[in-house]
Coordinates of C-alpha atoms in Angstrom, one line a residue:
Chain A
S1 CA -0.6 10.9 -99.5
Q2 CA -2.2 7.7 -98.3
Q3 CA -0.2 5.6 -100.7
G4 CA 1.4 2.6 -99.2
E5 CA 5.0 1.6 -99.7
E6 CA 6.2 -1.9 -100.5
D7 CA 9.6 -3.2 -99.9
P8 CA 11.7 -4.5 -101.3
Q9 CA 11.0 -2.8 -104.7
A10 CA 12.4 -5.8 -106.4
L11 CA 13.1 -9.4 -105.3
S12 CA 14.9 -12.1 -107.1
I13 CA 14.9 -15.7 -105.8
Q14 CA 15.2 -19.3 -107.0
E15 CA 12.3 -21.7 -107.5
G16 CA 11.4 -23.4 -104.2
E17 CA 12.5 -20.5 -102.0
N18 CA 10.1 -18.4 -100.1
A19 CA 9.4 -14.8 -101.0
T20 CA 8.4 -12.1 -98.5
M21 CA 7.1 -8.7 -99.4
N22 CA 6.2 -6.0 -96.9
C23 CA 3.8 -3.1 -97.1
S24 CA 3.4 -0.1 -94.9
Y25 CA 0.4 2.3 -95.0
K26 CA -0.5 5.5 -93.4
T27 CA -4.1 5.7 -92.1
S28 CA -6.5 3.5 -90.2
I29 CA -8.0 0.8 -92.3
N30 CA -10.8 -1.8 -92.1
N31 CA -9.0 -4.2 -94.5
L32 CA -5.9 -4.6 -96.5
Q33 CA -5.7 -6.4 -99.8
W34 CA -2.9 -7.9 -101.9
Y35 CA -3.0 -8.0 -105.7
R36 CA -0.8 -9.5 -108.4
Q37 CA 0.0 -8.0 -111.8
N38 CA 1.6 -10.0 -114.6
S39 CA 3.7 -7.9 -116.9
G40 CA 1.5 -5.6 -119.1
R41 CA -1.8 -7.0 -117.7
G42 CA -4.5 -6.0 -115.2
L43 CA -4.3 -6.7 -111.5
V44 CA -5.8 -9.7 -109.9
H45 CA -7.0 -9.9 -106.3
L46 CA -5.1 -12.4 -104.2
I47 CA -6.3 -12.1 -100.6
L48 CA -7.9 -9.7 -98.1
I49 CA -7.2 -9.5 -94.5
R50 CA -9.5 -7.6 -92.1
S51 CA -8.3 -5.2 -89.5
N52 CA -9.3 -7.6 -86.7
E53 CA -7.2 -10.4 -88.2
R54 CA -3.5 -10.9 -87.6
E55 CA -2.8 -13.7 -90.1
K56 CA -4.6 -15.3 -93.1
H57 CA -3.7 -18.2 -95.4
S58 CA -4.7 -19.0 -98.9
G59 CA -2.9 -21.9 -100.6
R60 CA 0.8 -20.9 -100.7
L61 CA 0.1 -17.4 -99.6
R62 CA 0.3 -16.2 -96.0
V63 CA -0.6 -12.6 -95.1
T64 CA 0.0 -10.9 -91.8
L65 CA -1.3 -7.6 -90.6
D66 CA 0.0 -5.4 -87.7
T67 CA -2.3 -2.5 -87.3
S68 CA -0.2 -1.0 -84.5
K69 CA 2.7 -0.7 -86.9
K70 CA 0.5 -0.1 -90.0
S71 CA 2.2 -2.8 -91.9
S72 CA 1.5 -6.1 -93.6
S73 CA 3.5 -8.8 -95.2
L74 CA 2.9 -11.3 -98.0
L75 CA 4.7 -14.6 -97.9
I76 CA 4.7 -16.9 -100.9
T77 CA 6.0 -20.3 -100.0
A78 CA 7.8 -22.8 -102.3
S79 CA 7.8 -20.2 -105.1
R80 CA 7.5 -21.2 -108.8
A81 CA 8.6 -19.4 -111.9
A82 CA 4.9 -18.7 -112.6
D83 CA 4.9 -16.5 -109.5
T84 CA 7.0 -14.0 -111.3
A85 CA 4.9 -10.8 -111.3
S86 CA 4.5 -7.5 -109.4
Y87 CA 2.7 -7.6 -106.1
F88 CA 0.8 -4.6 -104.7
C89 CA -0.9 -4.0 -101.4
A90 CA -4.0 -1.8 -101.3
T91 CA -6.1 -0.2 -98.6
P92 CA -9.5 1.5 -98.8
A93 CA -9.5 5.2 -98.6
R94 CA -11.4 7.0 -95.8
D95 CA -14.7 6.9 -97.7
F96 CA -14.3 3.2 -98.3
Q97 CA -15.2 3.6 -101.9
K98 CA -11.8 3.5 -103.5
L99 CA -8.5 1.7 -103.1
V100 CA -5.1 3.3 -102.6
F101 CA -2.3 1.1 -104.0
G102 CA 1.2 0.8 -102.8
T103 CA 4.2 1.1 -105.1
G104 CA 4.6 -2.6 -105.6
T105 CA 7.3 -5.3 -105.4
R106 CA 8.6 -6.9 -108.6
L107 CA 9.2 -10.6 -107.9
L108 CA 11.4 -12.6 -110.2
V109 CA 11.5 -16.4 -109.6
S110 CA 14.2 -18.2 -111.6
P111 CA 13.9 -21.9 -112.5
Chain B
S1 CA -20.5 -14.0 -113.9
Q2 CA -19.1 -10.5 -114.0
T3 CA -16.7 -9.4 -116.7
I4 CA -15.0 -6.2 -117.5
H5 CA -14.0 -5.1 -121.0
Q6 CA -11.5 -2.4 -121.7
W7 CA -10.3 -1.3 -125.1
P8 CA -8.2 -0.8 -127.1
A9 CA -5.3 -2.8 -125.7
T10 CA -2.7 -0.5 -127.2
L11 CA -2.8 3.0 -128.7
V12 CA -0.3 5.3 -130.2
Q13 CA -1.5 8.9 -130.5
P14 CA 0.2 12.1 -131.6
V15 CA 0.5 15.0 -129.2
G16 CA -2.6 17.2 -129.4
S17 CA -4.9 14.5 -130.6
P18 CA -8.1 13.5 -128.7
L19 CA -8.4 10.4 -126.6
S20 CA -11.3 8.1 -125.8
L21 CA -10.8 4.9 -123.8
E22 CA -13.9 2.8 -123.0
C23 CA -14.6 0.4 -120.3
T24 CA -17.8 -1.7 -119.8
V25 CA -18.8 -4.1 -117.1
E26 CA -21.2 -7.0 -117.5
G27 CA -23.0 -9.1 -114.9
T28 CA -23.4 -6.6 -112.1
S29 CA -25.5 -3.5 -111.4
N30 CA -24.5 -0.1 -110.0
P31 CA -20.8 -0.9 -109.6
N32 CA -18.2 1.6 -108.5
L33 CA -16.0 2.3 -111.5
Y34 CA -12.4 3.5 -111.5
W35 CA -9.7 4.7 -113.9
Y36 CA -6.1 4.2 -112.8
R37 CA -2.9 5.1 -114.5
Q38 CA 0.4 3.3 -114.0
A39 CA 3.7 4.7 -115.1
A40 CA 6.4 2.3 -116.2
G41 CA 7.5 0.2 -113.3
R42 CA 5.5 2.2 -110.8
G43 CA 2.4 1.9 -108.7
L44 CA -1.2 2.8 -109.6
Q45 CA -2.4 6.4 -109.5
L46 CA -6.2 6.8 -109.1
L47 CA -7.5 9.3 -111.7
F48 CA -11.2 9.1 -111.5
Y49 CA -13.9 7.1 -109.8
S50 CA -17.7 6.9 -110.0
V51 CA -20.3 5.6 -107.6
G52 CA -23.2 6.2 -110.0
I53 CA -24.3 7.5 -113.4
G54 CA -23.1 11.0 -113.9
Q55 CA -21.2 11.0 -110.6
I56 CA -17.5 11.5 -111.2
S57 CA -14.8 12.2 -108.7
S58 CA -11.5 13.5 -109.9
E59 CA -8.5 12.6 -107.8
V60 CA -5.8 14.3 -109.8
P61 CA -6.3 17.6 -111.8
Q62 CA -4.9 17.0 -115.2
N63 CA -5.5 16.9 -118.9
L64 CA -8.1 14.1 -118.7
S65 CA -11.8 13.8 -118.0
A66 CA -14.1 10.9 -117.3
S67 CA -17.8 10.2 -118.0
R68 CA -20.3 7.6 -117.0
P69 CA -23.1 7.8 -119.6
Q70 CA -24.6 4.4 -118.5
D71 CA -24.5 2.4 -115.3
R72 CA -21.8 0.0 -116.6
Q73 CA -19.9 2.2 -118.9
F74 CA -16.9 4.4 -118.0
I75 CA -15.1 6.5 -120.5
L76 CA -11.7 8.3 -120.1
S77 CA -11.2 11.2 -122.5
S78 CA -8.9 14.0 -123.4
K79 CA -9.3 16.8 -125.9
K80 CA -5.6 17.2 -126.5
L81 CA -3.1 14.7 -125.4
L82 CA 0.3 15.6 -123.9
L83 CA 3.5 13.5 -123.9
S84 CA 3.0 13.1 -120.2
D85 CA -0.3 11.3 -120.7
S86 CA 1.6 8.2 -121.9
G87 CA 1.2 5.3 -119.6
F88 CA -0.8 2.1 -118.8
Y89 CA -4.4 2.9 -118.1
L90 CA -6.5 0.5 -116.1
C91 CA -10.2 0.4 -115.6
A92 CA -11.7 -1.4 -112.6
W93 CA -14.9 -2.0 -110.8
S94 CA -16.0 -3.0 -107.3
V95 CA -19.3 -3.8 -105.6
G96 CA -21.0 -0.5 -104.8
M97 CA -22.3 -1.3 -101.3
G98 CA -20.6 -2.0 -98.0
G99 CA -17.2 -0.7 -98.6
I100 CA -14.6 -2.0 -101.1
T101 CA -13.3 -5.5 -100.5
E102 CA -12.2 -6.4 -103.9
A103 CA -11.5 -4.6 -107.2
F104 CA -11.7 -6.3 -110.6
F105 CA -9.5 -4.9 -113.3
G106 CA -9.6 -4.8 -117.0
Q107 CA -6.6 -5.8 -119.1
G108 CA -5.4 -2.3 -119.5
T109 CA -4.6 0.1 -122.4
R110 CA -1.0 0.9 -123.2
L111 CA -1.1 4.5 -124.4
T112 CA 1.9 6.1 -126.1
V113 CA 1.8 9.7 -127.0
V114 CA 4.3 10.6 -129.7

């Protein structure tokens, strides 16, 4: 299976702390994407990092990519209660027409 | 702007009954369309995807089928539901050319088979 794996499966932190989630994948990729899912809702695209990039920032989000280790991390700085959600990494399949999602990290940010 | 509509939001169906979930996209042409299923607390499993009208690729053999009767309409069906078909079903679309760089999701359908 090409499915990625996120770790940790669940993360519980206090507001103001940083949250780091990791993703590993199995095949060569041209990009890796991170999505957020609020409970019982659809997924929302957060950020994309290309295979020739090592780090990318968007607001309080920082994504890193290590293609040699087939891994990526998502850092949310100064977390807020509203960041409580599940976070998934996704990579294009070989035909580049579909996305394969990881298993997700459930983040709980307590006030 | 592009929008995706998926309905119904929740559905409770008896075992053995048929299923039809519909998804439509507005504001774009020739999108790639996807059906995913998510078990409780789990990741997303790709069920079907389509790169054009009448073109359906099945990822997982099972009790479901998909159809794309129009460019921006994607339907997930079953003739007879099983208990194991319960889950959260998500429709999504992406731009059809150049490789997938972002998927846009509907709000999902919570299906409970009883």
